[in-house]
Coordinates of C-alpha atoms in Angstrom, one line a residue:
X1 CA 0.0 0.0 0.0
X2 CA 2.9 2.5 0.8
X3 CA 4.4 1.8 -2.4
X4 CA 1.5 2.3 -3.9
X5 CA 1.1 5.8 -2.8
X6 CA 4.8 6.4 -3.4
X7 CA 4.3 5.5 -6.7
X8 CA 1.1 8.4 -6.9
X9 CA 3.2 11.3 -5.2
X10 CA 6.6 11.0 -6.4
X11 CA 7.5 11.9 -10.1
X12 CA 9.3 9.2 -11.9
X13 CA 11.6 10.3 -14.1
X14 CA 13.8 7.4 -15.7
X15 CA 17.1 9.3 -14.9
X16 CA 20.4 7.4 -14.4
X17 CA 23.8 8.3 -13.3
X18 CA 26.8 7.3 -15.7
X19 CA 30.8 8.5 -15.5
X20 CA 32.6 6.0 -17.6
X21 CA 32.1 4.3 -21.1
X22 CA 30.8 0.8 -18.7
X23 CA 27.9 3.3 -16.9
X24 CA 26.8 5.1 -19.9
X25 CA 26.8 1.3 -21.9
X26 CA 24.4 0.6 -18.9
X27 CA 22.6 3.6 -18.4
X28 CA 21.4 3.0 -22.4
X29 CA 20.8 -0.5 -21.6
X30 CA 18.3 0.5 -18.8
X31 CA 16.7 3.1 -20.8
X32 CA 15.9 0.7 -24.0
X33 CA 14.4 -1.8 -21.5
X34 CA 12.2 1.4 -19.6
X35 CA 13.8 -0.3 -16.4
X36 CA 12.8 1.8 -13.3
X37 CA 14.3 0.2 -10.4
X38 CA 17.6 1.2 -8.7
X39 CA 19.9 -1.8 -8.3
X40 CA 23.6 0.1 -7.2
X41 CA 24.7 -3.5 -6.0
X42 CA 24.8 -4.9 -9.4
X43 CA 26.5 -1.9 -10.7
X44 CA 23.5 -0.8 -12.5
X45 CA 22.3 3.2 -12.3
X46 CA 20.0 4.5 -9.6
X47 CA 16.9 6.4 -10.0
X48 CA 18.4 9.1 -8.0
X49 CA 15.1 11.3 -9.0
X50 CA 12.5 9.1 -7.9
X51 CA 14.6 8.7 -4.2
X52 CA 14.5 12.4 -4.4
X53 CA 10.8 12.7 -4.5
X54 CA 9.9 9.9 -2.2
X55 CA 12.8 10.3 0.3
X56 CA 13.8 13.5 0.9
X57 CA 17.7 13.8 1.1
X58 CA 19.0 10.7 -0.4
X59 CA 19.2 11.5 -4.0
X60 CA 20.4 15.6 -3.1
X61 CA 23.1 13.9 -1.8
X62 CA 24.0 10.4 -3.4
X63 CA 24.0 12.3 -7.1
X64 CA 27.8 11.5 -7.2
X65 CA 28.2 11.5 -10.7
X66 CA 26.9 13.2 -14.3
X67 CA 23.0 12.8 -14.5
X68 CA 21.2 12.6 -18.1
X69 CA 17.1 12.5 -17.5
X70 CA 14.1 11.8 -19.8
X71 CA 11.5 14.2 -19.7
X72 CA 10.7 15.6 -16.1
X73 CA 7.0 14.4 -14.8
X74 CA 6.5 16.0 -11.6
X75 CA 3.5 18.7 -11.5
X76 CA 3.3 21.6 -9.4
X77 CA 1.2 19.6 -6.3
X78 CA 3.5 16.6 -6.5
X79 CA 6.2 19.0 -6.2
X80 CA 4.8 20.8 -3.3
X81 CA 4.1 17.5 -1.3
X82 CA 7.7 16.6 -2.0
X83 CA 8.8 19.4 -0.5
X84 CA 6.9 20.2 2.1
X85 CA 7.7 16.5 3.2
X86 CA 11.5 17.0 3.0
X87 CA 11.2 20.1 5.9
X88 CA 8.7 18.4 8.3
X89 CA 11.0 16.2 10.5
X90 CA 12.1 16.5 13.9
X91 CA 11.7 20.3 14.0
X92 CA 8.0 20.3 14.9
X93 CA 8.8 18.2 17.8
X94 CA 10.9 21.3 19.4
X95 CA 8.9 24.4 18.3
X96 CA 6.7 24.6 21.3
X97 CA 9.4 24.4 23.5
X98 CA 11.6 26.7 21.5
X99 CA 8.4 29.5 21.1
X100 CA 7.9 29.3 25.2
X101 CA 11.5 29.8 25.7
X102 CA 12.0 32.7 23.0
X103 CA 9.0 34.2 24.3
X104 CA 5.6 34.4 21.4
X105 CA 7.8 37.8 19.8
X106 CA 10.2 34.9 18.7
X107 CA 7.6 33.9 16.3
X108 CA 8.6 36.6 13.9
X109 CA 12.2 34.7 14.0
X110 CA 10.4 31.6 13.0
X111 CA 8.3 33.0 10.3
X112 CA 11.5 35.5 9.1
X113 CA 13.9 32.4 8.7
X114 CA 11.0 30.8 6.8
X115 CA 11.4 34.4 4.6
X116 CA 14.7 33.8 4.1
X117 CA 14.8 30.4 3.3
X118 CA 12.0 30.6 1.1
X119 CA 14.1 32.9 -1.0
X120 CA 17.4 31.1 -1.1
X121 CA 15.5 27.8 -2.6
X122 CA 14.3 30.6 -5.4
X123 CA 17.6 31.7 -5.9
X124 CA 18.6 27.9 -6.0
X125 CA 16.4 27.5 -9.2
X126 CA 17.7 30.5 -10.6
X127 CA 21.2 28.7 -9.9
X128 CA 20.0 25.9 -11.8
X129 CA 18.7 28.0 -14.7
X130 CA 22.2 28.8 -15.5
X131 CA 23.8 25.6 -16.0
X132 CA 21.3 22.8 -17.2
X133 CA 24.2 20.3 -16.0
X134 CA 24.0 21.3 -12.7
X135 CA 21.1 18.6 -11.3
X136 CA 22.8 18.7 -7.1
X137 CA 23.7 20.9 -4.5
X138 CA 27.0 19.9 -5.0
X139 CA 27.1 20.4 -8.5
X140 CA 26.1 24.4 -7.5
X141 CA 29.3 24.4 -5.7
X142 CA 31.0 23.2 -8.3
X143 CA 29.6 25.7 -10.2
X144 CA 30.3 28.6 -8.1
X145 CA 33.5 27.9 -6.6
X146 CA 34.9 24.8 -8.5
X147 CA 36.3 21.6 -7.1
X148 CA 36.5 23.2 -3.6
X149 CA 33.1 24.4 -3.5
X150 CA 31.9 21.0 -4.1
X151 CA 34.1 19.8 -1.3
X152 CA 33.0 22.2 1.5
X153 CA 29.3 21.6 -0.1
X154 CA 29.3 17.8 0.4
X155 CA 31.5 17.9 3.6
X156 CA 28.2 20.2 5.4
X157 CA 25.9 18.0 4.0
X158 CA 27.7 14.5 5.1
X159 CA 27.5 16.1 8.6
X160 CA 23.9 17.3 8.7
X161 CA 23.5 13.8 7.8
X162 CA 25.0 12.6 10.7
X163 CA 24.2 14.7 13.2
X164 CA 20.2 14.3 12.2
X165 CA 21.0 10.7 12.9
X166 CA 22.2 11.1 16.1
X167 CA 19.5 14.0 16.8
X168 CA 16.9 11.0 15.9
X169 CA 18.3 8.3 18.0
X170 CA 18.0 10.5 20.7
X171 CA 14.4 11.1 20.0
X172 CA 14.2 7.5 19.8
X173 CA 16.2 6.7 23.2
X174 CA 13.8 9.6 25.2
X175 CA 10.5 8.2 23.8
X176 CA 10.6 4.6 23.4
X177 CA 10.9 3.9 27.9
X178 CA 7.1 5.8 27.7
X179 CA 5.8 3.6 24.9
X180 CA 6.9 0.7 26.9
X181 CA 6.4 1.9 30.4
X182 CA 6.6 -1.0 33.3
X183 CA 9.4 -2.1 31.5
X184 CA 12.3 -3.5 33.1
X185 CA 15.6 -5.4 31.4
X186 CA 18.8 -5.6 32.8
X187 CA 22.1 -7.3 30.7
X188 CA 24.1 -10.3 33.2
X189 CA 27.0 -8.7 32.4
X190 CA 28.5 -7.1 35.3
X191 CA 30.8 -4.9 33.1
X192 CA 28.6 -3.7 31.0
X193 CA 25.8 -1.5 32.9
X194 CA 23.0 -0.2 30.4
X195 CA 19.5 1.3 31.9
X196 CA 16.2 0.3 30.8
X197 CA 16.0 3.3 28.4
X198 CA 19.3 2.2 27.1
X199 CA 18.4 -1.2 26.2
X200 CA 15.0 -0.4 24.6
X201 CA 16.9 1.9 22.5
X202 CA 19.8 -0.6 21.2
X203 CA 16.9 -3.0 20.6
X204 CA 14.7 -0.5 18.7
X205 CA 18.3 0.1 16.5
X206 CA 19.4 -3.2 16.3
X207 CA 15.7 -4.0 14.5
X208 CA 16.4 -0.9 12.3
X209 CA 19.8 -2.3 11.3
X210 CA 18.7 -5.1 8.2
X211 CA 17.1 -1.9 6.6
X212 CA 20.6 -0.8 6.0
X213 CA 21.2 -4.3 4.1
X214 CA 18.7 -3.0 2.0
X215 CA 19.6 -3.5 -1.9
X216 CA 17.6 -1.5 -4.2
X217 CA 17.1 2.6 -3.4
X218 CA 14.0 2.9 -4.6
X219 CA 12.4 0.9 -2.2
X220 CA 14.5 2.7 0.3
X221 CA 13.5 6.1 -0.4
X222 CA 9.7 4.6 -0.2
X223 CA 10.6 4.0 3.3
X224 CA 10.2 8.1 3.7
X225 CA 6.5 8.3 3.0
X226 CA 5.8 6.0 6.4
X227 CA 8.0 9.0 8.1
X228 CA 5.6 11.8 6.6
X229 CA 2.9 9.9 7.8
X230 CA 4.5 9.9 11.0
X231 CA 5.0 13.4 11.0
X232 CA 1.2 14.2 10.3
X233 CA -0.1 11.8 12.7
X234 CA 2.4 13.4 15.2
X235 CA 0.4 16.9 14.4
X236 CA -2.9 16.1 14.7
X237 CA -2.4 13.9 17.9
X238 CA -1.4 17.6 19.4
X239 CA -4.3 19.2 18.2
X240 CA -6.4 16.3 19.7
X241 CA -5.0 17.0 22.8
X242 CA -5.6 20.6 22.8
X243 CA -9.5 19.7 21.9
X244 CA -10.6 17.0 24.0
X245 CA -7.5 16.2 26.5
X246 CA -7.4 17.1 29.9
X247 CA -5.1 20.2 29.2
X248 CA -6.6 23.6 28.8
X249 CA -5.3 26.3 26.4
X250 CA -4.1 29.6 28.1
X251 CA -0.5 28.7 29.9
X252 CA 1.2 32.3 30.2
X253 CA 4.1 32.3 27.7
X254 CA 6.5 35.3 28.4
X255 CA 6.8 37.9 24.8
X256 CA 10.5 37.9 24.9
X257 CA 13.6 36.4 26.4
X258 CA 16.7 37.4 24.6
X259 CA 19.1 35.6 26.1
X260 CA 17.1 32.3 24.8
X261 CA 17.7 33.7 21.0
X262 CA 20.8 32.5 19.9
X263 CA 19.7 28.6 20.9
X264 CA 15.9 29.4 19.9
X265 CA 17.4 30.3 16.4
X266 CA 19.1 27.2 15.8
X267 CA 16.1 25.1 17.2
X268 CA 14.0 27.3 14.0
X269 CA 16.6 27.3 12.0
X270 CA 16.6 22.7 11.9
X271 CA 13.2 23.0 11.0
X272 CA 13.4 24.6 7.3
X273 CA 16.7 22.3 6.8
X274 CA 16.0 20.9 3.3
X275 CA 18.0 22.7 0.6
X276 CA 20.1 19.7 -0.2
X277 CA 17.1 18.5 -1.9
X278 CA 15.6 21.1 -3.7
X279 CA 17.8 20.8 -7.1
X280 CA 16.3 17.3 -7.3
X281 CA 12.8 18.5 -7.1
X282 CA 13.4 21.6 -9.6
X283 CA 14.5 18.5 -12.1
X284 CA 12.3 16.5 -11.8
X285 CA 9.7 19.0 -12.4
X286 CA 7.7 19.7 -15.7
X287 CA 7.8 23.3 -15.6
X288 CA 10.7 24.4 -13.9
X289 CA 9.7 27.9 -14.2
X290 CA 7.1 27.2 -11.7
X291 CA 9.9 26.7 -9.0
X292 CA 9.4 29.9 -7.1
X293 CA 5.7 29.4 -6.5
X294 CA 6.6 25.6 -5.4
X295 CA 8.7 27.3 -2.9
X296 CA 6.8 29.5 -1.7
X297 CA 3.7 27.6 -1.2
X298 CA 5.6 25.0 0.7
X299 CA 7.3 27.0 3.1
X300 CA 4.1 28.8 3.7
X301 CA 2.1 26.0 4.5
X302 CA 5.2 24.7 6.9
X303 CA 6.0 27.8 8.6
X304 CA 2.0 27.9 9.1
X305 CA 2.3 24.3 10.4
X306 CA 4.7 25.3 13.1
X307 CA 3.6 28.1 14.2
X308 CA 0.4 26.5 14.6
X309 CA 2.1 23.4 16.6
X310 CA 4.4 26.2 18.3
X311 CA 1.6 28.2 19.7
X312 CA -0.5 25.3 20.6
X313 CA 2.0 23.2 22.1
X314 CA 3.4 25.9 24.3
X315 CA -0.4 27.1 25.2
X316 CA -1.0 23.7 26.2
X317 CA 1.7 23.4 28.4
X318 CA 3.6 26.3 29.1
X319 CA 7.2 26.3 31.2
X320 CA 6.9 22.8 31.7
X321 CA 7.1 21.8 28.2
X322 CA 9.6 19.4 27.3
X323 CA 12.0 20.2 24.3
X324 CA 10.2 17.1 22.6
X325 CA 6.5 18.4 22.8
X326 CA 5.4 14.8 22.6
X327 CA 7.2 14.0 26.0
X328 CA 4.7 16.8 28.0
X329 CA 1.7 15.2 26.5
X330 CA -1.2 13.6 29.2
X331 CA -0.2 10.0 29.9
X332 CA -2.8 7.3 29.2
X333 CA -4.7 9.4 26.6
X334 CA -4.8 7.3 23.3
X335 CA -3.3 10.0 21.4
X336 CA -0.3 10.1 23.3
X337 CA 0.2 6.7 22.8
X338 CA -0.2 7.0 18.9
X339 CA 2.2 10.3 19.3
X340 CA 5.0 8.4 21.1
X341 CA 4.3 5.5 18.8
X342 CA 4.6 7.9 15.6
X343 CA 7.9 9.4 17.7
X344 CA 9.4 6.0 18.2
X345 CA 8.9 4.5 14.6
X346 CA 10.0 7.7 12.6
X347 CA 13.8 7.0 13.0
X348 CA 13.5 3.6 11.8
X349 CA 11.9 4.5 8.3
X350 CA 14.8 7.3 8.7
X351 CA 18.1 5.4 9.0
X352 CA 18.4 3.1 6.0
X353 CA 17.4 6.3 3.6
X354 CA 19.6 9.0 5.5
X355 CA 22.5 6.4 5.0
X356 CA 21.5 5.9 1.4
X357 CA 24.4 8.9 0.6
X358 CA 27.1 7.1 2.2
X359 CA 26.5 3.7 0.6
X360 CA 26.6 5.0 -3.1
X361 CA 29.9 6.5 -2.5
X362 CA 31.2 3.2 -1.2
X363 CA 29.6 1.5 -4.0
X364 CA 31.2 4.0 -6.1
X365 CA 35.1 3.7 -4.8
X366 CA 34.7 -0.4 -4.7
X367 CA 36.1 -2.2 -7.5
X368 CA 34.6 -3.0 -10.4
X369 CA 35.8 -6.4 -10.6
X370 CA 33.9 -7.0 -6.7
X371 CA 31.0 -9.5 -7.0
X372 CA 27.6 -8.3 -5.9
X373 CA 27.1 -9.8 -2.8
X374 CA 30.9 -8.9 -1.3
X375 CA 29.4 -5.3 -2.2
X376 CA 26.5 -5.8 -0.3
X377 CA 28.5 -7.1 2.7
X378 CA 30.8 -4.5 2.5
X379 CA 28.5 -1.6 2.2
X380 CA 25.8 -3.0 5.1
X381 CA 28.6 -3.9 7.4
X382 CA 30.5 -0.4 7.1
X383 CA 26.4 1.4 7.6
X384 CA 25.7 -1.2 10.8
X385 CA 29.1 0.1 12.2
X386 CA 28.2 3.7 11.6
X387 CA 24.3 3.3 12.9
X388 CA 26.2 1.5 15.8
X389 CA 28.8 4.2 16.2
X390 CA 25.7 7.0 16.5
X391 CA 23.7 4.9 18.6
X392 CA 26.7 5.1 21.0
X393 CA 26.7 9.1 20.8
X394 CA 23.4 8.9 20.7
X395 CA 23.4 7.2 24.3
X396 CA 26.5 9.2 25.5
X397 CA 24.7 12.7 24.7
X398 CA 21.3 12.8 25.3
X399 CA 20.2 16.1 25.1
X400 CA 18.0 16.4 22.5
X401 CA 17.4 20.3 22.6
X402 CA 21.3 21.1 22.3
X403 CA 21.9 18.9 20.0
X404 CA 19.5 20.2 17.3
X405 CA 20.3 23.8 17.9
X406 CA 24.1 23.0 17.6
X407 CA 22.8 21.3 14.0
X408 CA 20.6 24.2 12.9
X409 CA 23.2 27.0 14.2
X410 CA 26.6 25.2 13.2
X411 CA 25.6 23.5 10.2
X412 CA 21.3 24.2 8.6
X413 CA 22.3 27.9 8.6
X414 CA 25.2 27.0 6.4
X415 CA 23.4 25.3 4.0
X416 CA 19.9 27.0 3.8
X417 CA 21.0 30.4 4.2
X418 CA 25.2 31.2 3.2
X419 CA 26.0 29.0 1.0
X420 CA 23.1 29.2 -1.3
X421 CA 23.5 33.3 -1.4
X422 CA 26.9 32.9 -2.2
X423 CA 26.3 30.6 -4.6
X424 CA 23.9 32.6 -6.5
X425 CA 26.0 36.0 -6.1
X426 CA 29.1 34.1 -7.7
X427 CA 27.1 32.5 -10.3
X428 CA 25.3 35.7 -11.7
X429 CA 28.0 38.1 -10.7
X430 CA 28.1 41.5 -12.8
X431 CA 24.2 40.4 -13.9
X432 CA 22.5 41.3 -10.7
X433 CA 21.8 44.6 -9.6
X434 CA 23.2 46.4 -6.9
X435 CA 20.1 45.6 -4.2
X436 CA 20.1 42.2 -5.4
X437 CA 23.6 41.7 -4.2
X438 CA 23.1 43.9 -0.9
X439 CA 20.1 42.1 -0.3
X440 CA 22.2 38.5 -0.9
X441 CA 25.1 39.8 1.4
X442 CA 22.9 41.3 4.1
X443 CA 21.4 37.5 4.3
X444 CA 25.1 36.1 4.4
X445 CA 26.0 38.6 7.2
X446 CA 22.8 37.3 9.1
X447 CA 23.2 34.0 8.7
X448 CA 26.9 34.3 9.9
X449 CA 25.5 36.0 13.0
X450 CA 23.1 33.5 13.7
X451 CA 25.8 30.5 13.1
X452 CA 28.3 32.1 15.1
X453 CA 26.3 32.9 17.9
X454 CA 24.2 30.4 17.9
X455 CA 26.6 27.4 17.7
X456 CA 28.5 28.9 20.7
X457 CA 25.8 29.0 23.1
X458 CA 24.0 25.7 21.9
X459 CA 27.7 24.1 22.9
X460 CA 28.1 25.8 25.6
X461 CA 25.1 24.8 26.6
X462 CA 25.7 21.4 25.1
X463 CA 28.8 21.1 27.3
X464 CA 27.6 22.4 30.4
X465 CA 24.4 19.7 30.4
X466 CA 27.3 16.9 30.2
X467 CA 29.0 18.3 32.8
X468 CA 26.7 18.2 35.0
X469 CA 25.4 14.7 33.6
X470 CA 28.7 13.2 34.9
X471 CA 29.1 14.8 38.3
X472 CA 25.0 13.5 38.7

């Protein structure tokens, strides 16, 4: 059923990926046969578009080499879903808590960053207008600033990978003891001391780790739609509460605290996080020239979707909200349940497609000569140790709040706001007019503001919390 829908949202352009005379020989052998399916193991090409539209990050960032595309099928609405279901993720979780500790003024950050991110996914399609080769975010780079831009562009979006990993396992690891509360497990190993929360949490990873086996991309990147469901379900389980839970609306929320900004502003700044992705969805789309009015309807009907949630959410429970909105929710309702159930399964339709990236590079550096299946044990045994590896961070660092800010200020802000104005200003240099480019370097100045002070008071904070974690 979930393909199913996949196959009604997500555009499905046959477009392969080739970089020697062996890849284009097989990207024309794929294209006389109309084959669809991504099968990287067998050294066949992957439908990096068709990952794009159904799963969000993976083909932004797994578009390692040259792309040639058949004609583009996505419409304007498939578009919009696509994108709007890129930027919902584990930002609506924290926008309550961030809007009661910004105070309700800091609701003209949230909706200004939406502004300005809004804009530099225009300015991203105008990018693309200018070199119909350029199909990633990394091939904008390129463009710009040559080899090194692609460097710096792949190396920020290699770590918002991981760090949204570990920022999910952490979700995981604070949600999953309330799903299974009464729960009690202990290891007989006297050297090896875990809590209950820390064994539910290996177990929920360990049953997430065969998705990383997974061979074909395409049914990864269907994997996403269960996490926009997820996400959905999520929202209206808060609404629910505010109209027929226990909790009443009206919790006092204070109109400004400004020594919250710099951390509120990295917690806002996560939540638009999807610019990787955008190139794939201007591709894929029939009329590219409708790109601008994509954007902006999506990050309209998001920003209106957490400042809903935001407003709500802190209304409902006011100082006392957690920075997981879900973990302040009445226990024993049925909602909460479903919401901590929704909370608990979103990282496991997450990890196999957010490590998508990572496997087509190995897949790309193995040797041709290397059978299929050694591939496939090489690439799943390299992702398990990397899942494992964040699920040990995860564990070690648990403070869900800090961690996404540090994300959104050291590394969102980077790549939703700098890098895509200084692209565009390089690109069209001596053809944009003189507000064009103050406008474009007044958003770079901001953005450096907000990543500079943001990511030092996020780790300060960060620090501080483990501090006092390890003298507790």
């Amino acid at each position: 059923m979930a393909s199913r829908w996949c196959e009604l949202l997500c555009p499905q352009p046959k477009q392969v990926a080739s970089e020697s005379m062996h890849g284009a020989r097989l990207a024309a052998q794929q294209l006389s046969r109309g084959r669809d399916a991504c099968d990287v193991e067998a050294g066949k090409p992957c439908q990096e578009e068709t990952a794009a539209a159904c799963g969000g990050r993976v083909a932004a960032m797994a578009s390692i080499t040259q792309q040639h595309h058949s004609k583009p099928t996505s419409t304007f609405a498939q578009s919009v879903i696509n994108m709007v279901g890129m930027l919902i993720g584990l930002g609506q979780l924290s926008t309550p808590y961030a809007l009661e500790n910004g105070g309700w003024a800091s609701i003209f950050l949230l909706v200004g960053l939406g502004i300005m991110c809004a804009y530099t996914a225009h300015i991203i399609g105008k990018c693309l207008d200018e070199e119909p080769r350029s199909k990633t975010y990394q091939d904008i780079g390129q463009q710009a600033f040559g080899s090194k831009g692609r460097l710096i562009a792949s190396a920020f979006i290699y770590l918002e990978i991981f760090f949204a990993l570990v920022s999910y396992t952490i979700s995981l690891s604070d949600n999953i003891p309330l799903v299974f509360a009464g729960v009690r497990l202990h290891l007989p190993i006297p050297w090896l001391r875990l809590s209950t929360t820390q064994l539910l949490t290996v177990i929920a990873v360990l049953v997430a780790l065969p998705s990383l086996w997974l061979r074909n991309l395409s049914s990864i990147s269907c994997l996403s739609f269960a996490g926009i469901l997820m996400s959905m379900v999520i929202f209206v389980t808060i609404l629910c509460t505010a109209a027929f839970g226990s909790v009443g609306l009206g919790k006092h929320i204070p109109v400004l605290r400004l020594d919250k900004i710099p951390t509120v502003s990295g917690l806002y700044m996560f939540s638009y996080a999807g610019h990787i992705v955008f190139p794939n969805i201007y591709t894929a789309m029939k009329d590219p020239s409708s790109f601008t009015k994509v954007s902006v309807t999506s990050f309209s009907m998001v920003a209106l979707l957490y400042t809903a949630l935001a407003f709500v959410g802190a209304s409902l429970f006011g100082p006392s909200v957690n920075s997981q909105v879900t973990l302040s929710m009445p226990p024993g309702l049925l909602v909460t349940k479903v919401a901590l159930w929704a909370t608990v399964l979103t990282p496991v339709t997450k990890y196999a497609l957010e490590f998508a990236p990572f496997a087509i590079q190995l897949e790309h550096h193995l040797p041709a000569t290397m059978g299929p299946r050694a591939r496939i044990i090489i690439r799943g045994s390299i992702g398990s140790a990397g899942l494992l590896i964040i699920l040990a961070l995860a564990l070690s660092v648990p403070y869900f709040q800090y961690v996404l800010s540090l994300t959104g200020s050291l590394i969102s802000v980077a790549i939703s706001v700098i890098f895509p104005c200084a692209f565009y200003v390089k690109i069209r240099w001596g053809r944009l007019s003189r507000h064009v480019v103050v406008l474009n370097a007044a958003m770079i100045a901001v953005g450096f503001v907000l990543a500079v002070v943001g990511t030092a008071s996020s780790a300060k904070l960060l620090v501080k919390s483990i501090q006092n974690g390890h003298v507790a």
